[in-house]
Amino acid sequence: MAFFNIKDTVKALKEGTVTSAQLVKDSIDTFEKDKASAIPLNAFLEMYSDAAEKAEAADKEIAEAKAAGTLDDLYSKKPLLGVPFAVKDNISVKGQRLTCGSKILEGYVAPYNATVINRLEASGAIPLGRCNQDEFAMGSSTEYSSYGPTRNPINRDFVSGGSSGGPAAAVSANQALFGLGTETGGSVRLPASYCGIYGLKTTYGVLSRWGVVAYGSSLDQVGLLAHTPDDIAKTLSVMAGTDMYDDTSADLPDSDQLADLAAFTDEEISKLKIAIPKQFLETEGMLSDVSAVFENVKNWLSSKGAKIDVVDLPILDASIASYYVIALSEAASNLSRFDGIRYGRRVDNGQGYDELYVQTRSEGFGPEVKRRIVIGNYVLSEQFSGDTYKKGMTVRAKIQSEMAKLFESYDIVLCPTCPTPAFKLGQKVDSPLEMYLSDLFTTFVNLARITSISIPAGKTTEANGSMPVGIQFAGAMFSEVKVLKLAQAWENEHPGCGIPLK
Ligand code: GLN
């Protein structure tokens, strides 16, 4: 792909130095080459068969508007015209396959578009292809996909992170300009940090969940992956807002500032109050390289006069336990719909419905999903463990209220995205607990329903593989504009910090 951000790409499309068809063709060629290579990246599972056609239609619209002298007018109505993007395999694109990285949905075709897809298409963007993920978005490395792992484009011995590893790797490898992922507990920020790009988790409700396959419904959100905060802002600007098909959706108050994002000035940064949770600084197992990158971001903020305090939030120590109790309970309930009758795969030995359910689910779900369904149902069963669910909910309520209180005095919570950078393939795949701990610094955001961006802030030393390290700016509910403006100020001074934009 010839351009690395939306602004330059749109400029080139308008000037005619590139066409949308060329951008799509480049990505398809790279995909084909990658598929045939010895160690495939496996970011895309497939390219949509109609992407090239849609790109040609966009080029035609551009050419006609140019001839009529109405090009600027066209782009004010369709600001992403001709811009291709990657889609996680749990977001519905009408007429296209959708598997959630699972065998149980093999052969399933989405009957309608997710609202986020409708809105992006209305703005002229082109859905390019379906990207890999951990099965049903459960995981932190994309190794739990039934369709092979997605590797890290910076170094293919390492994982891409998860569960949105596919779209993150696609964007990082310049195979798409931006990507749609989903977050339940960190699945956009984590792969963004591992792959050296920006990843935004939006406030619960800002992006409609209509047409997005549910994992933990009280936590699930669509998230965005891109090379710059400005790109994220541009795409968010056309997608954000209430949707009659999703009762939990809500408007983003200052979304008019997204289309043309102004980075915070030094003066604006000097007025910010930043909180660093003490609990995260004291985390056992935090790699010293991550601490070094974190110090660097902290120093950047304080050198500009931001006020930085270390705050004591003991409840955060319980966030990962609360998250896994709630997420797995909701997952057990949500995944009961995959029964062999309504969606995708069916295994029927002619021995009746009970046997059909059992066989379909036994063959269709992978081991990690089964583990979670079993744990989730156990936690929900009053006889054994109903108290655990209530405890999880109580902790969540406390996290929510303490974060709300914190944001009365602070603008931003600053912390690493993950205690460690990308790890080697196979390193944690057999140790679920270790894998779950990758989410140590991300789940409080989902539980509190707030927003957070992971920024590519630096790299580990050579001894640790020179892999990208992500740092988070988390903000109060509906403060997307604030975190994006701060992230853009970082980007302006540290362009391509995660990976070089060659
Ligand atoms: N890694 C976490 C989990 O496995 C988060 C996943 C997500 O955000 N979808 O549940």
Short mmCIF file of C-alpha atoms and ligand atoms in Angstrom, two decimals:
data_model
loop_
_atom_site.label_atom_id
_atom_site.label_comp_id
_atom_site.label_asym_id
_atom_site.label_seq_id
_atom_site.Cartn_x
_atom_site.Cartn_y
_atom_site.Cartn_z
CA MET A 1 0.00 0.00 0.00
CA ALA A 2 1.40 3.34 -1.02
CA PHE A 3 0.11 5.55 1.81
CA PHE A 4 0.07 5.14 5.52
CA ASN A 5 -2.60 7.42 6.78
CA ILE A 6 -6.04 8.46 5.68
CA LYS A 7 -5.23 12.14 5.24
CA ASP A 8 -2.46 11.48 2.68
CA THR A 9 -4.47 8.75 1.00
CA VAL A 10 -7.52 10.96 0.54
CA LYS A 11 -5.29 13.73 -0.79
CA ALA A 12 -3.74 11.32 -3.30
CA LEU A 13 -7.15 9.93 -4.31
CA LYS A 14 -8.39 13.46 -4.93
CA GLU A 15 -5.29 14.43 -6.88
CA GLY A 16 -5.48 11.23 -8.88
CA THR A 17 -1.98 10.02 -7.99
CA VAL A 18 -3.52 6.81 -6.72
CA THR A 19 -6.84 5.06 -7.27
CA SER A 20 -8.94 3.11 -4.82
CA ALA A 21 -8.75 0.15 -7.20
CA GLN A 22 -4.95 0.24 -6.96
CA LEU A 23 -5.03 0.31 -3.17
CA VAL A 24 -7.38 -2.68 -3.08
CA LYS A 25 -5.37 -4.57 -5.68
CA ASP A 26 -2.15 -4.02 -3.72
CA SER A 27 -3.75 -5.48 -0.62
CA ILE A 28 -5.19 -8.47 -2.48
CA ASP A 29 -1.81 -9.18 -4.15
CA THR A 30 -0.04 -8.99 -0.77
CA PHE A 31 -2.67 -11.29 0.73
CA GLU A 32 -2.22 -13.89 -2.03
CA LYS A 33 1.55 -13.75 -1.74
CA ASP A 34 1.38 -14.03 2.03
CA LYS A 35 -0.95 -17.02 1.88
CA ALA A 36 1.55 -18.88 -0.26
CA SER A 37 4.56 -17.96 1.89
CA ALA A 38 6.37 -20.30 4.30
CA ILE A 39 5.39 -18.37 7.44
CA PRO A 40 2.17 -16.55 6.58
CA LEU A 41 1.14 -13.49 8.56
CA ASN A 42 -2.48 -14.68 8.34
CA ALA A 43 -3.93 -11.26 9.10
CA PHE A 44 -6.78 -11.62 6.59
CA LEU A 45 -8.72 -14.87 6.38
CA GLU A 46 -10.18 -13.80 3.06
CA MET A 47 -10.58 -10.72 0.91
CA TYR A 48 -14.17 -9.77 0.12
CA SER A 49 -15.02 -10.74 -3.44
CA ASP A 50 -16.69 -7.38 -4.15
CA ALA A 51 -13.94 -5.10 -2.73
CA ALA A 52 -12.40 -4.44 -6.15
CA GLU A 53 -15.79 -3.65 -7.64
CA LYS A 54 -16.61 -1.21 -4.83
CA ALA A 55 -13.22 0.46 -5.29
CA GLU A 56 -13.85 0.91 -9.01
CA ALA A 57 -17.24 2.46 -8.27
CA ALA A 58 -15.52 4.87 -5.84
CA ASP A 59 -12.94 5.79 -8.50
CA LYS A 60 -15.76 6.46 -10.95
CA GLU A 61 -17.52 8.72 -8.48
CA ILE A 62 -14.28 10.62 -7.90
CA ALA A 63 -13.63 11.01 -11.62
CA GLU A 64 -17.17 12.25 -12.30
CA ALA A 65 -17.07 14.76 -9.45
CA LYS A 66 -13.70 15.98 -10.67
CA ALA A 67 -15.09 16.56 -14.14
CA ALA A 68 -18.07 18.40 -12.68
CA GLY A 69 -15.89 20.47 -10.33
CA THR A 70 -17.68 19.07 -7.26
CA LEU A 71 -14.91 16.94 -5.74
CA ASP A 72 -14.67 18.84 -2.45
CA ASP A 73 -18.40 18.70 -2.11
CA LEU A 74 -18.33 14.93 -2.69
CA TYR A 75 -15.64 14.45 -0.03
CA SER A 76 -17.53 16.59 2.46
CA LYS A 77 -20.40 14.11 2.12
CA LYS A 78 -18.22 11.02 1.83
CA PRO A 79 -15.00 11.81 3.71
CA LEU A 80 -13.62 8.25 3.42
CA LEU A 81 -14.43 7.69 -0.25
CA GLY A 82 -12.13 5.02 -1.67
CA VAL A 83 -10.37 4.21 1.64
CA PRO A 84 -10.08 0.42 2.24
CA PHE A 85 -10.38 -1.04 5.73
CA ALA A 86 -10.00 -4.40 7.49
CA VAL A 87 -12.87 -6.04 9.38
CA LYS A 88 -12.61 -8.41 12.34
CA ASP A 89 -14.34 -11.74 11.73
CA ASN A 90 -17.10 -11.03 14.28
CA ILE A 91 -18.56 -7.97 12.51
CA SER A 92 -21.32 -8.62 9.96
CA VAL A 93 -20.80 -7.61 6.35
CA LYS A 94 -23.86 -8.49 4.32
CA GLY A 95 -23.42 -11.46 2.00
CA GLN A 96 -19.97 -12.27 3.38
CA ARG A 97 -18.88 -15.16 5.53
CA LEU A 98 -18.44 -14.60 9.25
CA THR A 99 -16.92 -17.22 11.55
CA CYS A 100 -15.67 -15.45 14.72
CA GLY A 101 -12.54 -17.55 14.21
CA SER A 102 -14.61 -20.63 15.05
CA LYS A 103 -15.43 -23.87 13.28
CA ILE A 104 -18.97 -23.71 14.62
CA LEU A 105 -19.75 -20.84 12.25
CA GLU A 106 -18.16 -22.42 9.20
CA GLY A 107 -20.34 -21.66 6.20
CA TYR A 108 -22.37 -18.95 7.94
CA VAL A 109 -23.06 -15.89 5.77
CA ALA A 110 -24.04 -12.58 7.37
CA PRO A 111 -27.58 -11.60 6.30
CA TYR A 112 -27.14 -7.89 7.01
CA ASN A 113 -24.54 -5.21 7.66
CA ALA A 114 -23.47 -4.18 11.14
CA THR A 115 -24.37 -0.53 11.75
CA VAL A 116 -20.68 0.40 11.86
CA ILE A 117 -20.25 -1.12 8.39
CA ASN A 118 -23.32 0.71 7.06
CA ARG A 119 -21.99 4.00 8.36
CA LEU A 120 -18.50 3.46 6.99
CA GLU A 121 -19.88 2.47 3.61
CA ALA A 122 -22.11 5.55 3.59
CA SER A 123 -18.93 7.60 4.08
CA GLY A 124 -17.37 5.89 1.05
CA ALA A 125 -14.96 3.51 2.83
CA ILE A 126 -14.40 0.06 1.27
CA PRO A 127 -14.60 -3.13 3.38
CA LEU A 128 -11.55 -5.01 2.17
CA GLY A 129 -11.65 -8.37 3.88
CA ARG A 130 -12.30 -10.51 6.90
CA CYS A 131 -9.56 -10.64 9.52
CA ASN A 132 -8.46 -13.31 11.94
CA GLN A 133 -9.21 -13.31 15.67
CA ASP A 134 -9.19 -15.54 18.72
CA GLU A 135 -12.25 -17.78 18.65
CA PHE A 136 -15.26 -15.70 19.73
CA ALA A 137 -12.81 -12.94 20.76
CA MET A 138 -11.59 -15.02 23.70
CA GLY A 139 -7.85 -14.66 23.97
CA SER A 140 -4.91 -12.31 23.91
CA SER A 141 -2.72 -13.65 21.10
CA THR A 142 -4.94 -14.80 18.18
CA GLU A 143 -3.52 -18.27 18.75
CA TYR A 144 -6.99 -19.47 19.79
CA SER A 145 -8.32 -18.97 16.25
CA SER A 146 -9.49 -22.15 14.52
CA TYR A 147 -7.84 -20.84 11.36
CA GLY A 148 -4.21 -20.63 12.51
CA PRO A 149 -2.49 -17.84 14.44
CA THR A 150 -1.87 -14.34 13.15
CA ARG A 151 1.80 -13.52 13.45
CA ASN A 152 3.34 -10.20 14.35
CA PRO A 153 4.36 -8.19 11.24
CA ILE A 154 7.37 -6.72 13.08
CA ASN A 155 8.77 -10.19 13.75
CA ARG A 156 6.87 -13.28 12.70
CA ASP A 157 8.19 -15.40 15.56
CA PHE A 158 6.00 -13.33 17.87
CA VAL A 159 2.23 -13.20 18.36
CA SER A 160 0.18 -10.28 17.10
CA GLY A 161 -1.81 -9.99 20.33
CA GLY A 162 -5.51 -10.59 20.56
CA SER A 163 -8.21 -11.01 20.18
CA SER A 164 -8.24 -8.50 17.27
CA GLY A 165 -4.81 -9.70 16.08
CA GLY A 166 -5.92 -9.96 12.45
CA PRO A 167 -6.99 -6.35 11.86
CA ALA A 168 -4.10 -5.07 14.00
CA ALA A 169 -1.53 -7.00 11.97
CA ALA A 170 -3.21 -5.97 8.70
CA VAL A 171 -2.92 -2.28 9.60
CA SER A 172 0.58 -2.62 11.03
CA ALA A 173 1.74 -4.39 7.85
CA ASN A 174 0.13 -1.67 5.70
CA GLN A 175 -2.36 -4.07 4.17
CA ALA A 176 -5.25 -1.80 5.18
CA LEU A 177 -5.48 1.84 6.19
CA PHE A 178 -7.50 1.17 9.28
CA GLY A 179 -9.14 -1.75 10.99
CA LEU A 180 -12.28 -2.50 12.95
CA GLY A 181 -11.76 -4.66 16.00
CA THR A 182 -13.81 -5.36 19.09
CA GLU A 183 -13.06 -5.01 22.79
CA THR A 184 -14.47 -6.89 25.71
CA GLY A 185 -11.41 -6.67 27.93
CA GLY A 186 -8.58 -5.16 25.88
CA SER A 187 -8.77 -6.86 22.50
CA VAL A 188 -8.06 -3.73 20.48
CA ARG A 189 -5.51 -2.04 22.73
CA LEU A 190 -3.47 -5.18 23.33
CA PRO A 191 -2.83 -6.10 19.66
CA ALA A 192 -2.33 -2.40 18.87
CA SER A 193 0.45 -2.29 21.45
CA TYR A 194 2.01 -5.55 20.24
CA CYS A 195 1.93 -4.45 16.59
CA GLY A 196 3.11 -0.85 17.12
CA ILE A 197 -0.03 1.05 16.11
CA TYR A 198 -2.81 3.07 17.78
CA GLY A 199 -5.88 1.30 19.14
CA LEU A 200 -8.93 3.02 20.62
CA LYS A 201 -11.48 1.43 22.92
CA THR A 202 -14.53 3.66 22.83
CA THR A 203 -16.87 4.47 25.70
CA TYR A 204 -19.57 1.81 26.05
CA GLY A 205 -22.36 2.91 23.72
CA VAL A 206 -20.45 5.23 21.38
CA LEU A 207 -20.32 2.63 18.61
CA SER A 208 -23.38 0.53 17.87
CA ARG A 209 -23.08 -3.19 18.55
CA TRP A 210 -25.79 -4.05 16.04
CA GLY A 211 -24.46 -6.81 13.79
CA VAL A 212 -21.48 -7.52 16.05
CA VAL A 213 -21.40 -11.02 17.53
CA ALA A 214 -21.78 -10.85 21.31
CA TYR A 215 -19.17 -12.14 23.76
CA GLY A 216 -19.86 -10.25 27.02
CA SER A 217 -22.69 -7.88 26.20
CA SER A 218 -22.21 -5.48 29.12
CA LEU A 219 -18.58 -5.01 28.08
CA ASP A 220 -18.45 -5.43 24.28
CA GLN A 221 -17.52 -2.43 22.14
CA VAL A 222 -16.24 -1.91 18.62
CA GLY A 223 -12.75 -0.41 18.56
CA LEU A 224 -10.45 1.16 15.99
CA LEU A 225 -6.93 0.38 14.83
CA ALA A 226 -4.84 2.78 12.76
CA HIS A 227 -1.43 4.38 12.26
CA THR A 228 -2.45 7.76 13.67
CA PRO A 229 -4.97 9.14 16.18
CA ASP A 230 -6.19 11.45 13.41
CA ASP A 231 -7.13 8.39 11.32
CA ILE A 232 -9.03 6.97 14.27
CA ALA A 233 -10.80 10.29 14.78
CA LYS A 234 -11.80 10.48 11.11
CA THR A 235 -13.32 7.01 11.11
CA LEU A 236 -14.94 7.47 14.52
CA SER A 237 -16.53 10.69 13.30
CA VAL A 238 -18.60 8.83 10.68
CA MET A 239 -19.51 5.89 12.93
CA ALA A 240 -20.24 7.34 16.38
CA GLY A 241 -23.69 7.99 17.72
CA THR A 242 -27.04 6.52 18.60
CA ASP A 243 -28.52 3.72 16.58
CA MET A 244 -32.16 2.67 16.77
CA TYR A 245 -31.05 -0.97 16.55
CA ASP A 246 -28.89 -0.76 19.69
CA ASP A 247 -30.58 0.53 22.82
CA THR A 248 -27.26 0.90 24.58
CA SER A 249 -25.92 3.29 21.94
CA ALA A 250 -25.28 6.93 22.78
CA ASP A 251 -24.11 10.14 21.13
CA LEU A 252 -20.58 11.40 21.50
CA PRO A 253 -20.99 15.04 22.65
CA ASP A 254 -18.07 16.76 20.87
CA SER A 255 -17.89 14.52 17.81
CA ASP A 256 -17.79 17.59 15.53
CA GLN A 257 -14.11 17.93 16.49
CA LEU A 258 -13.20 14.52 15.10
CA ALA A 259 -13.21 15.08 11.35
CA ASP A 260 -10.33 17.51 11.61
CA LEU A 261 -8.59 16.59 14.82
CA ALA A 262 -6.43 19.31 16.38
CA ALA A 263 -3.64 17.91 18.53
CA PHE A 264 -3.34 19.37 22.01
CA THR A 265 -0.94 22.30 22.13
CA ASP A 266 1.82 22.41 24.75
CA GLU A 267 -0.28 24.89 26.66
CA GLU A 268 -3.27 22.56 26.69
CA ILE A 269 -1.07 19.68 27.85
CA SER A 270 0.34 21.86 30.65
CA LYS A 271 -3.16 22.12 32.08
CA LEU A 272 -3.78 18.37 32.18
CA LYS A 273 -3.97 16.41 35.39
CA ILE A 274 -2.69 12.88 35.01
CA ALA A 275 -3.19 9.99 37.42
CA ILE A 276 -0.98 6.90 37.53
CA PRO A 277 -2.45 4.00 39.51
CA LYS A 278 0.09 2.88 42.10
CA GLN A 279 -1.21 -0.68 41.79
CA PHE A 280 -0.03 -0.93 38.18
CA LEU A 281 3.43 0.43 38.94
CA GLU A 282 3.92 -2.29 41.51
CA THR A 283 2.96 -5.12 39.21
CA GLU A 284 5.10 -8.17 39.59
CA GLY A 285 6.39 -9.39 36.25
CA MET A 286 6.41 -5.99 34.54
CA LEU A 287 9.29 -6.05 32.08
CA SER A 288 11.86 -3.34 32.82
CA ASP A 289 11.81 -2.31 29.14
CA VAL A 290 8.10 -1.56 29.49
CA SER A 291 8.79 0.52 32.62
CA ALA A 292 11.47 2.43 30.70
CA VAL A 293 9.10 3.29 27.84
CA PHE A 294 6.45 4.26 30.39
CA GLU A 295 8.90 6.62 32.15
CA ASN A 296 9.64 8.20 28.82
CA VAL A 297 5.97 9.02 28.16
CA LYS A 298 5.58 10.25 31.71
CA ASN A 299 8.61 12.53 31.29
CA TRP A 300 7.26 13.84 28.02
CA LEU A 301 4.04 14.84 29.76
CA SER A 302 5.74 16.39 32.77
CA SER A 303 8.25 18.25 30.60
CA LYS A 304 5.26 20.05 29.13
CA GLY A 305 3.98 20.96 32.56
CA ALA A 306 1.22 18.37 33.02
CA LYS A 307 0.57 17.61 36.68
CA ILE A 308 1.21 13.96 37.41
CA ASP A 309 0.19 12.12 40.58
CA VAL A 310 0.49 8.52 41.62
CA VAL A 311 -2.91 7.52 43.00
CA ASP A 312 -3.88 4.63 45.22
CA LEU A 313 -6.73 2.54 43.79
CA PRO A 314 -6.64 -0.81 45.61
CA ILE A 315 -9.83 -1.97 43.87
CA LEU A 316 -7.88 -2.25 40.60
CA ASP A 317 -6.16 -5.32 42.00
CA ALA A 318 -9.51 -7.08 41.70
CA SER A 319 -10.31 -5.93 38.16
CA ILE A 320 -9.02 -8.99 36.33
CA ALA A 321 -10.91 -11.37 38.63
CA SER A 322 -14.11 -9.34 38.29
CA TYR A 323 -13.68 -9.17 34.51
CA TYR A 324 -13.26 -12.90 34.03
CA VAL A 325 -16.24 -13.69 36.27
CA ILE A 326 -18.53 -11.30 34.38
CA ALA A 327 -17.20 -11.86 30.85
CA LEU A 328 -17.34 -15.65 31.12
CA SER A 329 -20.83 -15.65 32.65
CA GLU A 330 -22.15 -13.48 29.83
CA ALA A 331 -20.26 -15.56 27.28
CA ALA A 332 -21.79 -18.80 28.53
CA SER A 333 -25.21 -17.26 28.07
CA ASN A 334 -24.50 -15.59 24.70
CA LEU A 335 -22.89 -18.66 23.16
CA SER A 336 -25.87 -20.87 23.97
CA ARG A 337 -27.38 -19.69 20.67
CA PHE A 338 -24.83 -21.73 18.71
CA ASP A 339 -26.79 -24.95 18.85
CA GLY A 340 -26.50 -26.42 15.38
CA ILE A 341 -30.03 -25.32 14.52
CA ARG A 342 -29.83 -21.62 13.90
CA TYR A 343 -26.32 -20.73 12.74
CA GLY A 344 -23.52 -22.31 10.77
CA ARG A 345 -22.34 -25.83 11.31
CA ARG A 346 -24.60 -28.75 12.23
CA VAL A 347 -23.52 -32.22 13.25
CA ASP A 348 -26.55 -34.50 13.12
CA ASN A 349 -26.20 -38.23 13.64
CA GLY A 350 -29.96 -38.72 13.48
CA GLN A 351 -30.19 -39.36 17.23
CA GLY A 352 -32.42 -36.44 18.15
CA TYR A 353 -31.98 -32.82 19.13
CA ASP A 354 -30.10 -33.32 22.39
CA GLU A 355 -27.45 -35.35 20.61
CA LEU A 356 -27.37 -32.81 17.76
CA TYR A 357 -26.61 -29.97 20.23
CA VAL A 358 -23.94 -31.98 21.99
CA GLN A 359 -22.21 -33.15 18.82
CA THR A 360 -22.36 -29.73 17.14
CA ARG A 361 -20.96 -27.91 20.15
CA SER A 362 -18.36 -30.59 20.92
CA GLU A 363 -17.00 -30.50 17.39
CA GLY A 364 -17.61 -26.82 16.67
CA PHE A 365 -16.06 -25.07 19.68
CA GLY A 366 -12.34 -25.06 20.42
CA PRO A 367 -10.88 -25.91 23.86
CA GLU A 368 -10.58 -22.34 25.18
CA VAL A 369 -14.19 -21.51 24.33
CA LYS A 370 -15.35 -24.74 25.96
CA ARG A 371 -13.31 -23.95 29.07
CA ARG A 372 -14.98 -20.55 29.31
CA ILE A 373 -18.50 -21.89 28.75
CA VAL A 374 -17.94 -24.41 31.54
CA ILE A 375 -16.52 -21.78 33.93
CA GLY A 376 -19.25 -19.28 33.01
CA ASN A 377 -22.06 -21.75 33.62
CA TYR A 378 -20.46 -22.82 36.87
CA VAL A 379 -20.23 -19.24 38.07
CA LEU A 380 -23.87 -18.65 37.15
CA SER A 381 -25.16 -21.74 38.90
CA GLU A 382 -26.65 -20.55 42.17
CA GLN A 383 -26.17 -23.88 43.89
CA PHE A 384 -22.39 -23.81 43.52
CA SER A 385 -21.23 -20.37 42.81
CA GLY A 386 -23.95 -17.71 42.52
CA ASP A 387 -22.08 -15.63 45.10
CA THR A 388 -19.07 -15.38 42.84
CA TYR A 389 -21.11 -13.63 40.17
CA LYS A 390 -22.53 -11.20 42.72
CA LYS A 391 -19.03 -10.49 44.03
CA GLY A 392 -17.80 -9.85 40.49
CA MET A 393 -20.64 -7.38 39.97
CA THR A 394 -19.97 -5.64 43.29
CA VAL A 395 -16.32 -5.16 42.40
CA ARG A 396 -17.33 -3.81 39.02
CA ALA A 397 -19.71 -1.27 40.58
CA LYS A 398 -16.90 -0.10 42.84
CA ILE A 399 -14.45 0.20 39.94
CA GLN A 400 -17.05 2.23 38.05
CA SER A 401 -17.73 4.61 40.94
CA GLU A 402 -14.06 5.03 41.85
CA MET A 403 -13.10 5.79 38.27
CA ALA A 404 -15.95 8.31 37.99
CA LYS A 405 -14.71 9.95 41.19
CA LEU A 406 -11.11 9.97 39.94
CA PHE A 407 -12.12 11.71 36.73
CA GLU A 408 -13.67 14.54 38.73
CA SER A 409 -10.09 15.57 39.60
CA TYR A 410 -8.04 14.10 36.73
CA ASP A 411 -8.18 14.20 32.94
CA ILE A 412 -6.21 11.10 32.06
CA VAL A 413 -5.17 7.81 33.63
CA LEU A 414 -1.72 6.86 32.41
CA CYS A 415 -0.48 3.27 32.46
CA PRO A 416 1.17 0.70 30.20
CA THR A 417 -1.17 -1.29 27.96
CA CYS A 418 0.37 -4.56 29.07
CA PRO A 419 3.12 -5.52 31.55
CA THR A 420 5.00 -7.27 28.74
CA PRO A 421 5.36 -6.83 24.97
CA ALA A 422 4.43 -9.45 22.33
CA PHE A 423 5.64 -12.91 23.29
CA LYS A 424 6.76 -15.77 21.06
CA LEU A 425 4.19 -18.05 19.48
CA GLY A 426 3.41 -21.02 21.69
CA GLN A 427 4.81 -19.42 24.83
CA LYS A 428 1.50 -18.97 26.69
CA VAL A 429 -0.93 -20.98 24.66
CA ASP A 430 -1.07 -23.86 27.14
CA SER A 431 -1.22 -21.66 30.19
CA PRO A 432 -4.61 -19.92 30.25
CA LEU A 433 -3.87 -18.07 33.47
CA GLU A 434 -0.71 -16.50 32.07
CA MET A 435 -2.65 -15.55 28.95
CA TYR A 436 -5.40 -13.95 31.09
CA LEU A 437 -2.78 -11.84 32.88
CA SER A 438 -1.99 -10.06 29.59
CA ASP A 439 -5.20 -8.13 30.35
CA LEU A 440 -4.03 -6.88 33.74
CA PHE A 441 -3.99 -3.20 32.72
CA THR A 442 -6.85 -3.17 30.22
CA THR A 443 -9.98 -4.64 31.82
CA PHE A 444 -10.64 -1.82 34.32
CA VAL A 445 -11.46 0.36 31.31
CA ASN A 446 -14.10 -2.05 30.01
CA LEU A 447 -15.56 -2.63 33.47
CA ALA A 448 -15.83 1.14 34.02
CA ARG A 449 -17.23 1.63 30.47
CA ILE A 450 -14.74 4.43 29.84
CA THR A 451 -12.48 5.10 26.85
CA SER A 452 -8.76 4.48 26.36
CA ILE A 453 -6.21 4.62 23.58
CA SER A 454 -3.04 2.56 23.31
CA ILE A 455 -0.25 4.58 21.72
CA PRO A 456 2.91 3.11 20.15
CA ALA A 457 5.32 4.59 22.65
CA GLY A 458 8.61 2.85 22.06
CA LYS A 459 10.37 -0.48 21.73
CA THR A 460 11.99 -3.06 23.93
CA THR A 461 15.76 -3.42 23.83
CA GLU A 462 17.40 -5.68 21.29
CA ALA A 463 17.85 -8.37 23.95
CA ASN A 464 14.06 -8.53 24.20
CA GLY A 465 13.47 -8.56 20.47
CA SER A 466 13.02 -4.82 19.76
CA MET A 467 9.26 -5.24 19.93
CA PRO A 468 6.78 -2.35 20.21
CA VAL A 469 5.51 -1.19 23.60
CA GLY A 470 2.11 0.47 24.02
CA ILE A 471 1.11 2.97 26.69
CA GLN A 472 -2.49 3.93 27.48
CA PHE A 473 -4.21 7.27 27.88
CA ALA A 474 -7.55 6.44 29.50
CA GLY A 475 -10.26 9.07 29.92
CA ALA A 476 -13.70 9.49 31.45
CA MET A 477 -16.80 8.27 29.63
CA PHE A 478 -17.27 10.18 26.35
CA SER A 479 -13.85 11.85 26.49
CA GLU A 480 -12.66 10.32 23.19
CA VAL A 481 -11.82 13.74 21.78
CA LYS A 482 -9.56 14.52 24.72
CA VAL A 483 -7.59 11.25 24.59
CA LEU A 484 -7.28 11.45 20.82
CA LYS A 485 -6.00 15.04 20.94
CA LEU A 486 -3.37 14.09 23.48
CA ALA A 487 -2.41 11.02 21.46
CA GLN A 488 -2.09 13.17 18.32
CA ALA A 489 0.25 15.52 20.19
CA TRP A 490 2.38 12.46 20.99
CA GLU A 491 2.23 11.29 17.36
CA ASN A 492 3.26 14.71 16.03
CA GLU A 493 6.44 14.56 18.07
CA HIS A 494 7.08 10.81 17.73
CA PRO A 495 5.84 9.82 14.27
CA GLY A 496 5.93 6.11 13.56
CA CYS A 497 7.21 5.35 17.03
CA GLY A 498 6.00 1.79 16.95
CA ILE A 499 7.16 0.85 13.50
CA PRO A 500 8.90 2.90 10.85
CA LEU A 501 6.48 4.06 8.14
CA LYS A 502 8.64 3.14 5.20
N1 GLN B 1 -8.22 -11.27 26.47
C1 GLN B 1 -9.49 -11.00 27.03
C2 GLN B 1 -10.34 -12.23 27.01
O1 GLN B 1 -9.88 -13.20 26.56
C3 GLN B 1 -10.16 -9.87 26.30
C4 GLN B 1 -10.76 -10.29 25.04
C5 GLN B 1 -11.52 -9.21 24.35
O2 GLN B 1 -11.40 -8.03 24.67
N2 GLN B 1 -12.37 -9.62 23.43
O3 GLN B 1 -11.44 -12.25 27.43
#
